[in-house]
PDB file of C-alpha atoms in Angstrom:
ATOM      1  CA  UNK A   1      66.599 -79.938 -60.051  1.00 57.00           C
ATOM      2  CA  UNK A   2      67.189 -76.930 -58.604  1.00 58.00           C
ATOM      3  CA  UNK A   3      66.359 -74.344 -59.967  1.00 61.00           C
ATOM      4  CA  UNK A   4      67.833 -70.361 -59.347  1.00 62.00           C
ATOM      5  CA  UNK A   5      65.668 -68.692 -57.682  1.00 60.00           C
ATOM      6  CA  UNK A   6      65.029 -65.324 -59.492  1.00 60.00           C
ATOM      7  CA  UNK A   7      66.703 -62.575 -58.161  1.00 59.00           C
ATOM      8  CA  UNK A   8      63.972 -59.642 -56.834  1.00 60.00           C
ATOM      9  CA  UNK A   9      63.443 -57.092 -59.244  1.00 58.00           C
ATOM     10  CA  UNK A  10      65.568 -54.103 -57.063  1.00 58.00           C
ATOM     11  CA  UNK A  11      63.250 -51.444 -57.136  1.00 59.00           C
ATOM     12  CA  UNK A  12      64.761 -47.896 -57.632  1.00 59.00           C
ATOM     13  CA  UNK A  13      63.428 -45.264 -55.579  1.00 59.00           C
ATOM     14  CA  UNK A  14      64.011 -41.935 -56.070  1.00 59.00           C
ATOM     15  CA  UNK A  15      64.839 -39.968 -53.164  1.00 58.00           C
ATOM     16  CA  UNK A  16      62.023 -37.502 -52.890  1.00 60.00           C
ATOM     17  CA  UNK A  17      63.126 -34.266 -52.476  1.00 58.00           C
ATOM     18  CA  UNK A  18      62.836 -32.919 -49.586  1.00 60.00           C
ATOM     19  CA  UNK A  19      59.817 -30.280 -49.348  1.00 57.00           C
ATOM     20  CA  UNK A  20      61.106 -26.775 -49.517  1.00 58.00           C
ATOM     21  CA  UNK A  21      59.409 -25.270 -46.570  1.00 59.00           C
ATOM     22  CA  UNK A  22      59.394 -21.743 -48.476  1.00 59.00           C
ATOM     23  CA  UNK A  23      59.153 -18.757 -45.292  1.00 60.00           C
ATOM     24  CA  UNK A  24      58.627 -15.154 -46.265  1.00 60.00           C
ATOM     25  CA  UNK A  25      62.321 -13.030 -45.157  1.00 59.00           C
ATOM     26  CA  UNK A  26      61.194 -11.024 -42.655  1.00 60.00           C
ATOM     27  CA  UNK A  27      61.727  -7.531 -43.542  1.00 58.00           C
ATOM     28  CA  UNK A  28      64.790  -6.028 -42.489  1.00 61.00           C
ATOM     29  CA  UNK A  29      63.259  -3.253 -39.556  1.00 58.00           C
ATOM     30  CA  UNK A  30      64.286  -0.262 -41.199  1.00 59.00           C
ATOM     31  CA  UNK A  31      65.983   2.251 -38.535  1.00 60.00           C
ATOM     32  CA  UNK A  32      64.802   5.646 -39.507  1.00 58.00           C
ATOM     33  CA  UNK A  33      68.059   7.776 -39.193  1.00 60.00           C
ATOM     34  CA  UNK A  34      67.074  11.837 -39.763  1.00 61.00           C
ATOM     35  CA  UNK A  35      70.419  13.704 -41.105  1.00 59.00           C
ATOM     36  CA  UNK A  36      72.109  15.204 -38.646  1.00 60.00           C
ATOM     37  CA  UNK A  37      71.849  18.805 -39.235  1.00 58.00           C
ATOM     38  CA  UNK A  38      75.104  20.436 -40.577  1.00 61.00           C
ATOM     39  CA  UNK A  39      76.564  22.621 -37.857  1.00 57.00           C
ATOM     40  CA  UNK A  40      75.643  26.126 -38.580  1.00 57.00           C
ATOM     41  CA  UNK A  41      78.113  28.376 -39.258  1.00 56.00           C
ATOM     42  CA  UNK A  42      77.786  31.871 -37.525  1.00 56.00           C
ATOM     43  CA  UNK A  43      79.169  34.680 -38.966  1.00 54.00           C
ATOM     44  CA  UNK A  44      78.258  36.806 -36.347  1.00 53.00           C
ATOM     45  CA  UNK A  45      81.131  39.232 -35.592  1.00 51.00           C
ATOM     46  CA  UNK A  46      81.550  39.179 -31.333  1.00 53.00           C
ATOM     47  CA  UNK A  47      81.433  42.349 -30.435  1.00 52.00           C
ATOM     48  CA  UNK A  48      84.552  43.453 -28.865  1.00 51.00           C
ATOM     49  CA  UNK A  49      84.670  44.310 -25.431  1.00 52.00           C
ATOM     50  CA  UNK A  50      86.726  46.483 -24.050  1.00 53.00           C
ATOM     51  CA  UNK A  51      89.743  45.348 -22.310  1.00 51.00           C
ATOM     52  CA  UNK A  52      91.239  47.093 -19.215  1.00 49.00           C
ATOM     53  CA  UNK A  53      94.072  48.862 -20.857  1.00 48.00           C
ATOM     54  CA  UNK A  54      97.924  49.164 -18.801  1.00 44.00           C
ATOM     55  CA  UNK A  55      97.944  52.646 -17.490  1.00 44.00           C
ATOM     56  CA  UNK A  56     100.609  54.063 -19.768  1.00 39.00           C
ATOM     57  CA  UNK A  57     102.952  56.358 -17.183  1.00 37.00           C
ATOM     58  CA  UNK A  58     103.348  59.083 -19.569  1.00 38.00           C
ATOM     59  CA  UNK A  59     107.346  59.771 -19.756  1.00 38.00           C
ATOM     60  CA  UNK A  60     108.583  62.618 -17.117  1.00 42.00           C
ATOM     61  CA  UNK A  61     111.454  64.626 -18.427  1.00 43.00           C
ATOM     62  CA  UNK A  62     114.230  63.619 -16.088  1.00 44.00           C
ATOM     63  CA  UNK A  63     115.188  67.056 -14.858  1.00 49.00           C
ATOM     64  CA  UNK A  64     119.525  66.557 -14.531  1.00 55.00           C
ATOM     65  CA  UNK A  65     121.742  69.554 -13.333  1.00 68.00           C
ATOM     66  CA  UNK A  66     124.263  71.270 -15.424  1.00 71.00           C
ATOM     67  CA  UNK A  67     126.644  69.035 -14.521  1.00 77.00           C
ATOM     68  CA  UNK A  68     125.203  65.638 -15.460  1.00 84.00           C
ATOM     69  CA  UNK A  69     124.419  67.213 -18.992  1.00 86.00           C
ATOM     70  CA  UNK A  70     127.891  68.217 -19.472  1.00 90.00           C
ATOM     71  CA  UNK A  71     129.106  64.277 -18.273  1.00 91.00           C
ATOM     72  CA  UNK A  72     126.520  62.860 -21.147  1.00 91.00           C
ATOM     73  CA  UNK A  73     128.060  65.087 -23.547  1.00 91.00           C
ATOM     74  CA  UNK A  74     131.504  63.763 -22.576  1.00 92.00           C
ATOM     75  CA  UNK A  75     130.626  60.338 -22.700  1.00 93.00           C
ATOM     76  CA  UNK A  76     129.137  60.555 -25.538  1.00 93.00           C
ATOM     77  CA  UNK A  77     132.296  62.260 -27.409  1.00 93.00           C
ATOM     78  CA  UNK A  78     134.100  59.437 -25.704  1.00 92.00           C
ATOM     79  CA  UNK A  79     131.702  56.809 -27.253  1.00 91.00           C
ATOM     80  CA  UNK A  80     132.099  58.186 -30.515  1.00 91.00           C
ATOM     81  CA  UNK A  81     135.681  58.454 -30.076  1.00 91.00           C
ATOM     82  CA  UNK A  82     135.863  54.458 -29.034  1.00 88.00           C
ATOM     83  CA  UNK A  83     133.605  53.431 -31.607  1.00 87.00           C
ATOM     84  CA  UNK A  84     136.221  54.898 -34.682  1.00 87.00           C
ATOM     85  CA  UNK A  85     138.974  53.522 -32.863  1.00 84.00           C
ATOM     86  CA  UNK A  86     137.175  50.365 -32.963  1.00 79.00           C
ATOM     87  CA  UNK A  87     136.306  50.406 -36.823  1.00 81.00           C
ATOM     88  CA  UNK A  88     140.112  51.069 -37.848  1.00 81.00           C
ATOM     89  CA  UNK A  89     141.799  48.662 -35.466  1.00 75.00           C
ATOM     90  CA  UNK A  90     139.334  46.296 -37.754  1.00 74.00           C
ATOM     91  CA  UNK A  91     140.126  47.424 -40.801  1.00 74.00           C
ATOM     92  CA  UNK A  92     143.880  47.516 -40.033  1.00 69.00           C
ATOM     93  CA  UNK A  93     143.651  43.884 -38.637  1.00 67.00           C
ATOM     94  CA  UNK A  94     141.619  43.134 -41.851  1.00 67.00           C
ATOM     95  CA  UNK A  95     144.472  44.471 -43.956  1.00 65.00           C
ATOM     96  CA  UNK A  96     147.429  42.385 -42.141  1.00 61.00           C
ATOM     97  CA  UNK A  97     145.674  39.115 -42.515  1.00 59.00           C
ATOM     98  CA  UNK A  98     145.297  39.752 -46.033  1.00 56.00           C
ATOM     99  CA  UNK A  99     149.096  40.318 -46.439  1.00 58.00           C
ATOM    100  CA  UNK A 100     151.977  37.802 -47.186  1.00 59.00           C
ATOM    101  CA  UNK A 101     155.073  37.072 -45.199  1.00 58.00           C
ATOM    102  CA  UNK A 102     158.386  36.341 -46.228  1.00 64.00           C
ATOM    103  CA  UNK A 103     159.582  34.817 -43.268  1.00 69.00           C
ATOM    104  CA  UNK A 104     158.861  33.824 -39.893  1.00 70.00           C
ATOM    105  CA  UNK A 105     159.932  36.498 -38.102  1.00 70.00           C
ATOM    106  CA  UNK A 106     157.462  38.647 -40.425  1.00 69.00           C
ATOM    107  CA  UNK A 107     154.843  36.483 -39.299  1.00 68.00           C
ATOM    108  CA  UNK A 108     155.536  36.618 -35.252  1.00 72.00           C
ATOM    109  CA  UNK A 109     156.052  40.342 -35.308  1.00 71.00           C
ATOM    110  CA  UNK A 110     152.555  40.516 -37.062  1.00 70.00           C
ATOM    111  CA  UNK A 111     151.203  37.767 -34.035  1.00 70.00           C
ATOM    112  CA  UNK A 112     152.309  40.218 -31.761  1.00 72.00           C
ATOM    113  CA  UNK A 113     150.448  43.213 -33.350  1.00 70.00           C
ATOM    114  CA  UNK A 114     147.478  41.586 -33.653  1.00 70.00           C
ATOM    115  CA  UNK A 115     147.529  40.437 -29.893  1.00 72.00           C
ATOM    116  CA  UNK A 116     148.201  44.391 -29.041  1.00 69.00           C
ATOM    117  CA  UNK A 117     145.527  45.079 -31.461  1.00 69.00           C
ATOM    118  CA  UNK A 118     143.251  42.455 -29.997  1.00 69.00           C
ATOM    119  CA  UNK A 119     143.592  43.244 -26.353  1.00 69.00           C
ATOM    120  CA  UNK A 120     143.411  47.048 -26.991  1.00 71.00           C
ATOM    121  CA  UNK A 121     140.283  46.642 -28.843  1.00 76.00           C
ATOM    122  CA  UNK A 122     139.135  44.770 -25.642  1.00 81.00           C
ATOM    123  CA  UNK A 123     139.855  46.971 -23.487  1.00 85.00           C
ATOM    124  CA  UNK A 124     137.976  49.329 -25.980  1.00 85.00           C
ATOM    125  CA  UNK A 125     134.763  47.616 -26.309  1.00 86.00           C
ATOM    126  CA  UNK A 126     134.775  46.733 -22.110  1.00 89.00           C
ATOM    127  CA  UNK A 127     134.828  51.289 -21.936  1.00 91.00           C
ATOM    128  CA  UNK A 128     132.567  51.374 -24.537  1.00 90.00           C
ATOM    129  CA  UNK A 129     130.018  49.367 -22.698  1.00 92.00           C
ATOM    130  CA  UNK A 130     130.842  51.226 -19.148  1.00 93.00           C
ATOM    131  CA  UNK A 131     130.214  54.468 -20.952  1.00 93.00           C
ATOM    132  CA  UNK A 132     126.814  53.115 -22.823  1.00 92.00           C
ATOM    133  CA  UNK A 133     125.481  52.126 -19.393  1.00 94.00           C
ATOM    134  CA  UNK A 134     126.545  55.474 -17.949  1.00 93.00           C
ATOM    135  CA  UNK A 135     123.926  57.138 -20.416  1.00 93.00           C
ATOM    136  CA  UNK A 136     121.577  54.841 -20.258  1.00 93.00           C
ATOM    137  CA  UNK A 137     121.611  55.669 -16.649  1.00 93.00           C
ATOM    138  CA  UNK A 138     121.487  59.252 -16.850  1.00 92.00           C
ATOM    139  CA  UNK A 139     118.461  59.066 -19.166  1.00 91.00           C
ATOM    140  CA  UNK A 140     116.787  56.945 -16.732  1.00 91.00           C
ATOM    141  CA  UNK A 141     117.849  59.206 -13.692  1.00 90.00           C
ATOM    142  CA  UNK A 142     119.892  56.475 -11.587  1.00 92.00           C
ATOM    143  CA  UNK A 143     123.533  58.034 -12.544  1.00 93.00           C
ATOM    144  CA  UNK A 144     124.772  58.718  -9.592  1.00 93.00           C
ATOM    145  CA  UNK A 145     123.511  55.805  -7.515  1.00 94.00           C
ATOM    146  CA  UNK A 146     125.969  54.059  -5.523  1.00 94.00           C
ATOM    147  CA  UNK A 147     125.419  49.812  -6.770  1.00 93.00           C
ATOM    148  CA  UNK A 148     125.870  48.630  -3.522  1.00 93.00           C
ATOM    149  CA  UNK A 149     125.003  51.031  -0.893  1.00 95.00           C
ATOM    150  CA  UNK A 150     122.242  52.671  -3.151  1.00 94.00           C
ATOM    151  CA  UNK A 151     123.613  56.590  -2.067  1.00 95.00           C
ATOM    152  CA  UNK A 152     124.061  59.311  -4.145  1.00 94.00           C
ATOM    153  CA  UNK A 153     128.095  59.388  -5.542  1.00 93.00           C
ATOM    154  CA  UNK A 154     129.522  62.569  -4.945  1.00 93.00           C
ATOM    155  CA  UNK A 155     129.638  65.161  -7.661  1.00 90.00           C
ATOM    156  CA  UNK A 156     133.406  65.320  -7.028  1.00 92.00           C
ATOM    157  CA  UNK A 157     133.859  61.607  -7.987  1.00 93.00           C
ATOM    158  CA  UNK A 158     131.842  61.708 -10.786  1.00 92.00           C
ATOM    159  CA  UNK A 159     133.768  64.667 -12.918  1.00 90.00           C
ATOM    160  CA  UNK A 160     136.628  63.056 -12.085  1.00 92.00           C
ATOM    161  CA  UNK A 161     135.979  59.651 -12.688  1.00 92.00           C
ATOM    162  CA  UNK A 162     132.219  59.987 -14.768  1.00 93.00           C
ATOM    163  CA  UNK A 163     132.161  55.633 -15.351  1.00 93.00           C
ATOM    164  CA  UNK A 164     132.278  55.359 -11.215  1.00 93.00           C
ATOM    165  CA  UNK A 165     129.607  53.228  -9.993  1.00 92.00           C
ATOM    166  CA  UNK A 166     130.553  52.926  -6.443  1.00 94.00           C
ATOM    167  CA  UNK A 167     130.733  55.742  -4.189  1.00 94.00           C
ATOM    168  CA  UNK A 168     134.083  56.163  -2.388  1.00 94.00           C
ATOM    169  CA  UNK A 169     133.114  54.397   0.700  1.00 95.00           C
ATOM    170  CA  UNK A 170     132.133  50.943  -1.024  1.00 95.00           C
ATOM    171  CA  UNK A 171     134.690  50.928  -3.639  1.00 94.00           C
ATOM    172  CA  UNK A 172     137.283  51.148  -0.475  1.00 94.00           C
ATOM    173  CA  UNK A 173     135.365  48.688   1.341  1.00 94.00           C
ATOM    174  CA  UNK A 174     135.874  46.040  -1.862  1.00 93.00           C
ATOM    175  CA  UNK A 175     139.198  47.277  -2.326  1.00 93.00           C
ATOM    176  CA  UNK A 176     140.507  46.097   0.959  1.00 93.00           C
ATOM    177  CA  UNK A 177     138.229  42.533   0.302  1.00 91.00           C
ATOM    178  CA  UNK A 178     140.808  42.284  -2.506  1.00 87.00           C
ATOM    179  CA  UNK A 179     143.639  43.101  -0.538  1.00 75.00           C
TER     180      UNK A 179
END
């Protein structure tokens, strides 16, 4: 007979655990920072120095004959003169926009005032300017001065005509460039 053979006793084993090699942590190498010291704040005041100052030119009294003073005063009625002219043609034109028209011939006859109006006021503020340089001149001493040729405008031309800024020479000499 045969007879089983008996089966081996299986033999449990436990897996041993492995050993635990325990190793001291290093130390973390502690970096020794020192604050940074706060920027100081100085309230020192810098003392000012002295700058080289401009020379000031100390304003000369521009010594003008009889005759210039009596041109400023002219211009200077004139530039009065212009500037009321100027305020009522503005108030005036002010007025006839403001107004209504029954027609259309109303309304062109009023176009055609304003465009007088318009241009005269033009030709206003264009004197006005010539006459605002001509002081400004005079209280700087150049009135007189020829623009172009840089002479002296005779006294003759300048009661006559007291805006001139070209003596008689250069204004013929651009005349005849025109012509």
């Amino acid at each position: 007979i045969k007879t089983k053979a008996k089966p081996k006793a299986k033999i449990k084993t436990k897996a041993k655990p492995k050993a635990k090699i325990k190793t001291k942590a290093k130390p973390k190498a502690k970096i020794k920072t020192k604050a940074k010291p706060k920027a100081k704040i100085k309230t020192e005041v810098k003392k000012q120095t002295k700058r080289p100052q401009p020379k000031t030119i100390k304003s000369k009294k521009i010594e003008t004959d009889p005759s210039t003073s009596k041109i400023r005063d002219y211009l200077e009625a004139n530039q009065q003169e212009l500037l009321n002219i100027i305020q009522s043609n503005q108030s005036a034109e002010r007025k006839t926009s403001e107004s209504n028209f029954s027609n259309e011939i109303d309304m062109a006859s009023d176009l055609e005032g304003r465009e007088m109006m318009f241009q005269l006021t033009s030709r206003d503020r264009n004197e006005l300017k010539k006459i605002r340089e001509a002081i400004y001149k005079i209280d700087h001493g150049t009135y007189g001065i020829c623009e172009s040729c840089l002479k002296k405008i005779s006294s003759k031309r300048l009661k006559i005509l007291p805006l001139s800024n070209l003596c008689i020479d250069c204004k013929e000499a651009m005349e005849q460039a025109y012509d």
